[in-house]
Coordinates of C-alpha atoms and ligand atoms in Angstrom, one line a residue:
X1 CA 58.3 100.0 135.9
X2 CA 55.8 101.6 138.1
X3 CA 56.8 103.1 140.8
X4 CA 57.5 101.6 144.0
X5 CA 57.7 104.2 147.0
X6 CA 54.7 103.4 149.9
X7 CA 54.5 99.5 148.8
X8 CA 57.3 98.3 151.7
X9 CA 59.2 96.8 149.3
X10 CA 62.3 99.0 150.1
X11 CA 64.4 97.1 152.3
X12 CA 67.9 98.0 153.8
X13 CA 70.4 94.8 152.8
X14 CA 73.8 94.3 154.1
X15 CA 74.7 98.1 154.0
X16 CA 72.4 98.7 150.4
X17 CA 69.2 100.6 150.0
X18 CA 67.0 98.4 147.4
X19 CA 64.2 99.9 146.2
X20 CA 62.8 96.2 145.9
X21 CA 63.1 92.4 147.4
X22 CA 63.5 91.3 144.2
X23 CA 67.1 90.2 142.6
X24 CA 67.9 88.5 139.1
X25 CA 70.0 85.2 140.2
X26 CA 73.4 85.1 138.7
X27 CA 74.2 83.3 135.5
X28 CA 70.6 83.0 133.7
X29 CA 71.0 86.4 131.8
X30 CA 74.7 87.0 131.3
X31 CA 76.2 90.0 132.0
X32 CA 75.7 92.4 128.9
X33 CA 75.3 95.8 130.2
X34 CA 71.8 96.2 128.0
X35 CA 70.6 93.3 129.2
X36 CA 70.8 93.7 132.8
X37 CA 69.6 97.3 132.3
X38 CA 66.3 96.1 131.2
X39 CA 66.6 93.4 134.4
X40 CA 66.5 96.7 136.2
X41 CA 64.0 98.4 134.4
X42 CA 61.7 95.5 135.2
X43 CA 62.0 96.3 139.0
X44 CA 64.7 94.3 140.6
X45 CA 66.5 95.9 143.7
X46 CA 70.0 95.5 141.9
X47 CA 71.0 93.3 139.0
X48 CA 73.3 90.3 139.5
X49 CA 76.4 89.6 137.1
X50 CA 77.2 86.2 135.7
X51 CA 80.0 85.1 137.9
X52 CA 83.2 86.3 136.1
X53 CA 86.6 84.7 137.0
X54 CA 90.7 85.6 136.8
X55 CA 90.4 84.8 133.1
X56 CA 88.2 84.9 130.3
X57 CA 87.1 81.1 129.9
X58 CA 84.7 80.0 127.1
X59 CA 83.2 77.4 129.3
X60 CA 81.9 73.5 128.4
X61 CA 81.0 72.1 125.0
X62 CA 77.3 71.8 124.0
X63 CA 74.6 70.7 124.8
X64 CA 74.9 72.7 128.1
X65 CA 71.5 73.2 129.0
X66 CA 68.6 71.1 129.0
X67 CA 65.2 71.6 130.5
X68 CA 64.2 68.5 133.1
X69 CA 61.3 67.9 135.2
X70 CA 60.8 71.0 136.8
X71 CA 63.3 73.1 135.7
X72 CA 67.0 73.2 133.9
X73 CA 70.1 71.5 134.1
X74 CA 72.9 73.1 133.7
X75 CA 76.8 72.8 132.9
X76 CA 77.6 75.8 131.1
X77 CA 81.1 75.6 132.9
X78 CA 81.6 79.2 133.7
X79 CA 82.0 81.3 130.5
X80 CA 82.7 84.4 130.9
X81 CA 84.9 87.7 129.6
X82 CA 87.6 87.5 132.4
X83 CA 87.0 90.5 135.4
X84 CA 89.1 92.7 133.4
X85 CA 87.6 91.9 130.2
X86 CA 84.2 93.1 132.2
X87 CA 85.1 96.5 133.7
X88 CA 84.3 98.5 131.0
X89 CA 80.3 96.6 130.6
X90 CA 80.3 97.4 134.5
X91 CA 81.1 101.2 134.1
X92 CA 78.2 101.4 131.5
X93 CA 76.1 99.9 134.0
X94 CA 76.9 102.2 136.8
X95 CA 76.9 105.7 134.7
X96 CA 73.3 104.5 134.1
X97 CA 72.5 104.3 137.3
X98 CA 72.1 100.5 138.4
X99 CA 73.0 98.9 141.6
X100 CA 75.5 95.9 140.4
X101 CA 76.4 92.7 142.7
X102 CA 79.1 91.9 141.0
X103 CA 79.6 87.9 141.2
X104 CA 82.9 86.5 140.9
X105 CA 84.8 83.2 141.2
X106 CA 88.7 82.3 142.1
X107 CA 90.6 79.8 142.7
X108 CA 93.1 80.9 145.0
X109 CA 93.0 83.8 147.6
X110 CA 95.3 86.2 145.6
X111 CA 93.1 85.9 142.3
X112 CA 90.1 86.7 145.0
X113 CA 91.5 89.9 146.2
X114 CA 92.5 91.4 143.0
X115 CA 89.2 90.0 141.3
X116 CA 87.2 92.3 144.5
X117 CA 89.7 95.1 144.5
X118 CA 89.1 95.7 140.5
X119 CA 85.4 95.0 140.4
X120 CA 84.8 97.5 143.3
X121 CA 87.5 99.9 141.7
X122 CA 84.5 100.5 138.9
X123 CA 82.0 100.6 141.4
X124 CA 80.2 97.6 142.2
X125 CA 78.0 98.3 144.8
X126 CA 78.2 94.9 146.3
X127 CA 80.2 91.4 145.3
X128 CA 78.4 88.0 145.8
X129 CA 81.4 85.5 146.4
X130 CA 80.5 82.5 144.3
X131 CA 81.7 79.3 146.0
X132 CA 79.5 76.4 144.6
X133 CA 79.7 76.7 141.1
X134 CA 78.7 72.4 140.8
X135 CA 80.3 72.7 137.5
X136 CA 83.9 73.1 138.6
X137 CA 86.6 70.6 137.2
X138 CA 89.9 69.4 138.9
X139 CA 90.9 69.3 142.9
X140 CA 90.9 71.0 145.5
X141 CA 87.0 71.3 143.8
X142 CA 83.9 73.5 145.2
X143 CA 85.4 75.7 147.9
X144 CA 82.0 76.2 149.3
X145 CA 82.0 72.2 150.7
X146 CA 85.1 73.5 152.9
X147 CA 84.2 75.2 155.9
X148 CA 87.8 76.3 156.7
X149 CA 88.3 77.5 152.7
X150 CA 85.3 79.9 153.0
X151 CA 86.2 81.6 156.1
X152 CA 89.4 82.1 154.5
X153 CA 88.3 83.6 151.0
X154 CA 85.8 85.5 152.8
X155 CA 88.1 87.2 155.4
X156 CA 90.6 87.8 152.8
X157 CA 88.1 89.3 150.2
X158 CA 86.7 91.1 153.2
X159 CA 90.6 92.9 153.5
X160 CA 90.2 94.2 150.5
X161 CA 87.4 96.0 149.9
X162 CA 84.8 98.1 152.0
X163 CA 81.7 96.6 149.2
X164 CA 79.1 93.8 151.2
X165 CA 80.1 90.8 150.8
X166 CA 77.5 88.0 149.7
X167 CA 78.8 84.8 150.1
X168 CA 76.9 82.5 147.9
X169 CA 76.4 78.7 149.3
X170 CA 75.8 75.4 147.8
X171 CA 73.1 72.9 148.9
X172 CA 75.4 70.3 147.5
X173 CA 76.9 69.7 151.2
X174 CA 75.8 67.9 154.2
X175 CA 75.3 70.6 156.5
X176 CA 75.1 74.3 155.0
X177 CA 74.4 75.8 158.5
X178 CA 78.3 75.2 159.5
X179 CA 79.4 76.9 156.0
X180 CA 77.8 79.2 156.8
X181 CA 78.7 80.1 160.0
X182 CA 82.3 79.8 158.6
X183 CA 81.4 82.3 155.6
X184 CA 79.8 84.5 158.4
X185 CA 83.2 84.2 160.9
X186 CA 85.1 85.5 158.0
X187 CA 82.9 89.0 157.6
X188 CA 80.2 88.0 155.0
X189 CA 78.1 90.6 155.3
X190 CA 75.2 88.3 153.7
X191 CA 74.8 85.1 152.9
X192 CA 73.5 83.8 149.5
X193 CA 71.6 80.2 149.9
X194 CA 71.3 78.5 147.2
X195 CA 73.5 77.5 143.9
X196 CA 72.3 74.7 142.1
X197 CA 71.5 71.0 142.4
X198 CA 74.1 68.5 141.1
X199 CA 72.2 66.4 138.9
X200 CA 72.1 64.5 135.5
X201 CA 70.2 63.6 132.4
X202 CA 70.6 60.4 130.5
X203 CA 68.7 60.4 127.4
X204 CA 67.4 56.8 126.6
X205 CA 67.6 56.4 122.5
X206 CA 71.1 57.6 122.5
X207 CA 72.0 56.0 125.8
X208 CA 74.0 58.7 126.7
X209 CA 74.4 61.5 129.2
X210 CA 72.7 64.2 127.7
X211 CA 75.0 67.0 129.1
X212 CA 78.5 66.5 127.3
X213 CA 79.7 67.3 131.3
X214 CA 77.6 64.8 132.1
X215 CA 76.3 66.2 135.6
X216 CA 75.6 69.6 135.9
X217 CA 73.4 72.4 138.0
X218 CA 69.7 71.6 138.6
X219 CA 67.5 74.8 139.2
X220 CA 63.7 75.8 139.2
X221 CA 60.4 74.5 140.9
X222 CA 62.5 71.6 141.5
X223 CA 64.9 72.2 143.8
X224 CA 62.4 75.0 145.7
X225 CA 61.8 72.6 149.0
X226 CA 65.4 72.0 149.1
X227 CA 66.8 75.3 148.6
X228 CA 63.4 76.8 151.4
X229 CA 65.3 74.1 153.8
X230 CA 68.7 75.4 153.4
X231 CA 67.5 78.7 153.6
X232 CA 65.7 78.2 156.9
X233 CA 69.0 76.4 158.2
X234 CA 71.0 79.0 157.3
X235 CA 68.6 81.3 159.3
X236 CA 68.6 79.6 162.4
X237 CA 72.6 79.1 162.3
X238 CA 73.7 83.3 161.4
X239 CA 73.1 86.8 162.4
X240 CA 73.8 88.0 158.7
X241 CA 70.7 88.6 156.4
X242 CA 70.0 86.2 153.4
X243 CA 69.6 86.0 150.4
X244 CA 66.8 83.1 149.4
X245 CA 67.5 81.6 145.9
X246 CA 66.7 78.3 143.8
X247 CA 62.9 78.5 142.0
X248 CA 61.5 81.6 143.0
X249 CA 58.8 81.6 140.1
X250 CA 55.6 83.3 142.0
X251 CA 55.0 86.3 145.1
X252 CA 54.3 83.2 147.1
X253 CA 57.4 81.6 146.8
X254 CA 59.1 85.1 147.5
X255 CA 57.0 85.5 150.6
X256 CA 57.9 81.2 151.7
X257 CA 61.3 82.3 150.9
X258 CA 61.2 85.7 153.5
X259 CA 59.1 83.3 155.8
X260 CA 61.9 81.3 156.2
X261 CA 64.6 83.9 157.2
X262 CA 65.6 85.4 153.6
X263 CA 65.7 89.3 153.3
X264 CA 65.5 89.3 149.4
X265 CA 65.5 86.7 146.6
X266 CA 66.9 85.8 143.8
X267 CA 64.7 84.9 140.0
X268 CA 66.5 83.0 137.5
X269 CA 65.4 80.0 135.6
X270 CA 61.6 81.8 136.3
X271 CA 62.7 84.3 133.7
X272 CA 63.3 81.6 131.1
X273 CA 59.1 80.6 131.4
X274 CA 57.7 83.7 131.9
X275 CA 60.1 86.8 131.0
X276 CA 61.4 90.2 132.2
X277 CA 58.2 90.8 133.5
X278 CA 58.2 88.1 136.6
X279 CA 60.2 90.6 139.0
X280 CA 57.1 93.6 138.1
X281 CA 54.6 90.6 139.1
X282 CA 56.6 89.2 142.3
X283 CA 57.2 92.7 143.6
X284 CA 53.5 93.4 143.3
X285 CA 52.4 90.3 144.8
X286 CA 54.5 91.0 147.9
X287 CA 53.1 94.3 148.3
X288 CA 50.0 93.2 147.7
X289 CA 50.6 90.0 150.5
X290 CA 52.1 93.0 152.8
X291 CA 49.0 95.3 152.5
X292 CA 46.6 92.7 153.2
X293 CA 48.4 90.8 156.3
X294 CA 49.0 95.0 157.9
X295 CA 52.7 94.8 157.6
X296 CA 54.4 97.5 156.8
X297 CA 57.5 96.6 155.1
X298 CA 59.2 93.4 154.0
X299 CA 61.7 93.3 157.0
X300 CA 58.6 92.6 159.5
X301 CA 58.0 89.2 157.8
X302 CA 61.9 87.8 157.7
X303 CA 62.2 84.9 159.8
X304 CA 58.5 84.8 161.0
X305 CA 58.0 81.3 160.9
X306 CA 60.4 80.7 163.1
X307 CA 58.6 82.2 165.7
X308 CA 58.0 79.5 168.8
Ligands
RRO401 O1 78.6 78.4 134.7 C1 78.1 77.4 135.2 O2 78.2 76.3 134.8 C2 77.4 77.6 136.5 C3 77.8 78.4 137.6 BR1 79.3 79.5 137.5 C4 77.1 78.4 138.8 O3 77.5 79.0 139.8 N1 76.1 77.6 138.9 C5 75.7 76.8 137.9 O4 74.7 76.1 138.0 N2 76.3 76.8 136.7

C-alpha cells in the first residue's frame, strides 16, 4: 500500500488513531489471521473480525449465500471458532502489527463480559458489539430491536474492559435513532450503523426458498439508501461518532456516507466484485475528494450535510 501520511485520511475514532477511513465490514472475509493481514496491507484503518460467539458454532446448512439484485443474501448463521478457539489467530495478528476490532456476539450478559475481557486480554484494540445478526434463531431474538437490552449489554461490556466499544445496529427496527441512543446511554464509545437487510429469495423452477434459512441478511448497492438514512438518523440522535456501513462500493459512497454523520466506513460485499484492492481505490478517492474541495482532513466533512 502507498503511503498515506499528508492525504487527511488519518482520523482519530473513539480513542484509535487510523491511519485511514476505510474498514473491512465484519463477516465477508472471515477471520484467518493471513487473510485480514492482507485486508490491512490493502490500506484499511484496522481490520474487522467475523463476529465470534461463546462457542464454536458451524453455522446454517447450504446454500447460504446467494447473489440478488444488487447485492448478497445471506444466512450463513454465525460460524465461527468460538472466542477462545480465536485467541491465538488474534495474537498472530497483533505481533504483526494490525489494529483488530474484534466483533463478538452473546447471548446473555455473563458470556458478553467474559467474551470482551478475553478478546481484549490478547489485545484487541477495539470490540464492535454485534447486536443484529438477522440470522439469529430462537427467543428472546435480535437484541439490537431492544432498546433496554442494548443499554444493558453495552454498560455491562463497557465494566469490563477499557477497549472502544462499537455497538453495531440493525436497520431491521422501526426507529434506530432510540437504539441508539440506548447503546450510547450504556458507554458505546461508537456506534456501528448498519447490519444487514432481512430479506429472501424464492427461486421459481424449484418453488422453493432458495436459502435453506429461508430469510437471511441483504447487503450491497441495495440496501445503500437505507443504511445512508439510518446513518443520518443515528447522527442527528448521538454525540458518539459512527461508523457508516451497508454498500460502500465507490469514494463517493464513502464520502455520502461521512456526509451523513459517519467518521469511517465499513467495505464488505464490495470486496466480493472488485477485490482487496477497493480500500487502496476508496482511500484515494477520498483524498482526492478532500484535496479538491480544500479540506484538510476527513473529520471537517462528518455531518456536513446536516448543516441548516
Ligand atoms: O453469520 C451470519 O449469518 C451473519 C451475521 Br453474524 C451478521 O451479523 N450479519 C449477517 O448478515 N449474517
Amino acid at each position: 500500500m502507498g503511503g498515506l501520511t499528508g492525504t487527511g485520511l488519518a482520523v482519530d475514532f473513539a480513542g484509535l488513531k487510523l491511519r485511514s477511513p476505510t474498514l473491512n465490514a465484519s463477516g465477508v472475509l472471515g477471520i484467518s489471521a493471513p487473510l485480514l493481514k492482507r485486508v490491512y496491507e490493502s490500506g484499511v484503518g484496522a481490520v474487522v473480525t467475523k463476529s465470534l460467539g461463546p462457542v464454536g458454532r458451524p453455522g446454517h446448512i447450504n446454500p447460504t449465500v446467494v447473489e440478488v439484485e444488487g447485492g448478497l443474501l445471506n444466512a450463513m448463521g454465525l460460524p465461527n471458532p468460538g472466542v477462545e478457539g480465536y485467541l491465538e489467530e488474534l495474537r498472530e495478528l497483533k505481533l504483526e502489527g494490525v489494529p483488530v476490532v474484534a466483533s463478538f456476539f452473546a447471548s446473555t450478559v455473563d458470556e458478553f463480559q467474559s467474551g470482551a475481557k478475553n478478546l481484549c486480554s490478547v489485545g484487541a484494540d477495539a470490540l464492535e458489539l454485534n447486536l443484529s445478526c438477522p440470522n439469529v434463531e430462537g427467543e428472546p431474538g435480535m437484541c439490537a430491536a431492544d432498546a433496554v437490552s442494548v443499554e444493558r449489554v453495552t454498560w455491562a461490556v463497557k465494566r469490563v474492559t477499557k477497549a472502544p466499544i462499537l455497538v453495531k445496529l440493525s436497520p431491521n427496527v422501526t426507529d434506530i435513532a432510540s437504539i441508539a441512543v440506548a447503546a450510547e446511554r450504556g458507554g458505546a464509545d461508537a456506534i456501528t450503523a448498519v447490519n444487514t437487510i432481512k430479506a429472501m429469495a424464492i427461486d421459481a423452477d424449484f418453488r422453493r426458498p432458495v436459502l435453506a434459512n429461508v430469510t437471511g441478511g441483504l447487503s450491497g448497492p441495495a440496501i445503500k439508501s437505507v443504511a445512508l438514512r439510518c446513518v443520518w438518523e443515528v447522527a442527528e440522535a448521538v454525540k458518539v461518532p459512527i461508523v457508516g456501513c451497508g454498500g460502500v462500493s465507490t469514494w463517493r459512497d464513502a464520502v455520502e456516507y461521512m456526509l451523513a454523520g459517519a467518521s469511517v466506513v465499513e467495505i464488505g460485499t464490495a470486496v466480493m466484485k472488485h477485490g482487496f484492492e477497493v480500500y487502496g481505490k476508496v482511500n484515494d478517492g477520498i483524498a482526492k475528494y478532500l484535496r479538491e474541495n480544500r479540506f484538510s482532513s476527513v473529520s471537517e466533512i462528518v455531518g456536513l450535510a446536516h448543516r441548516k
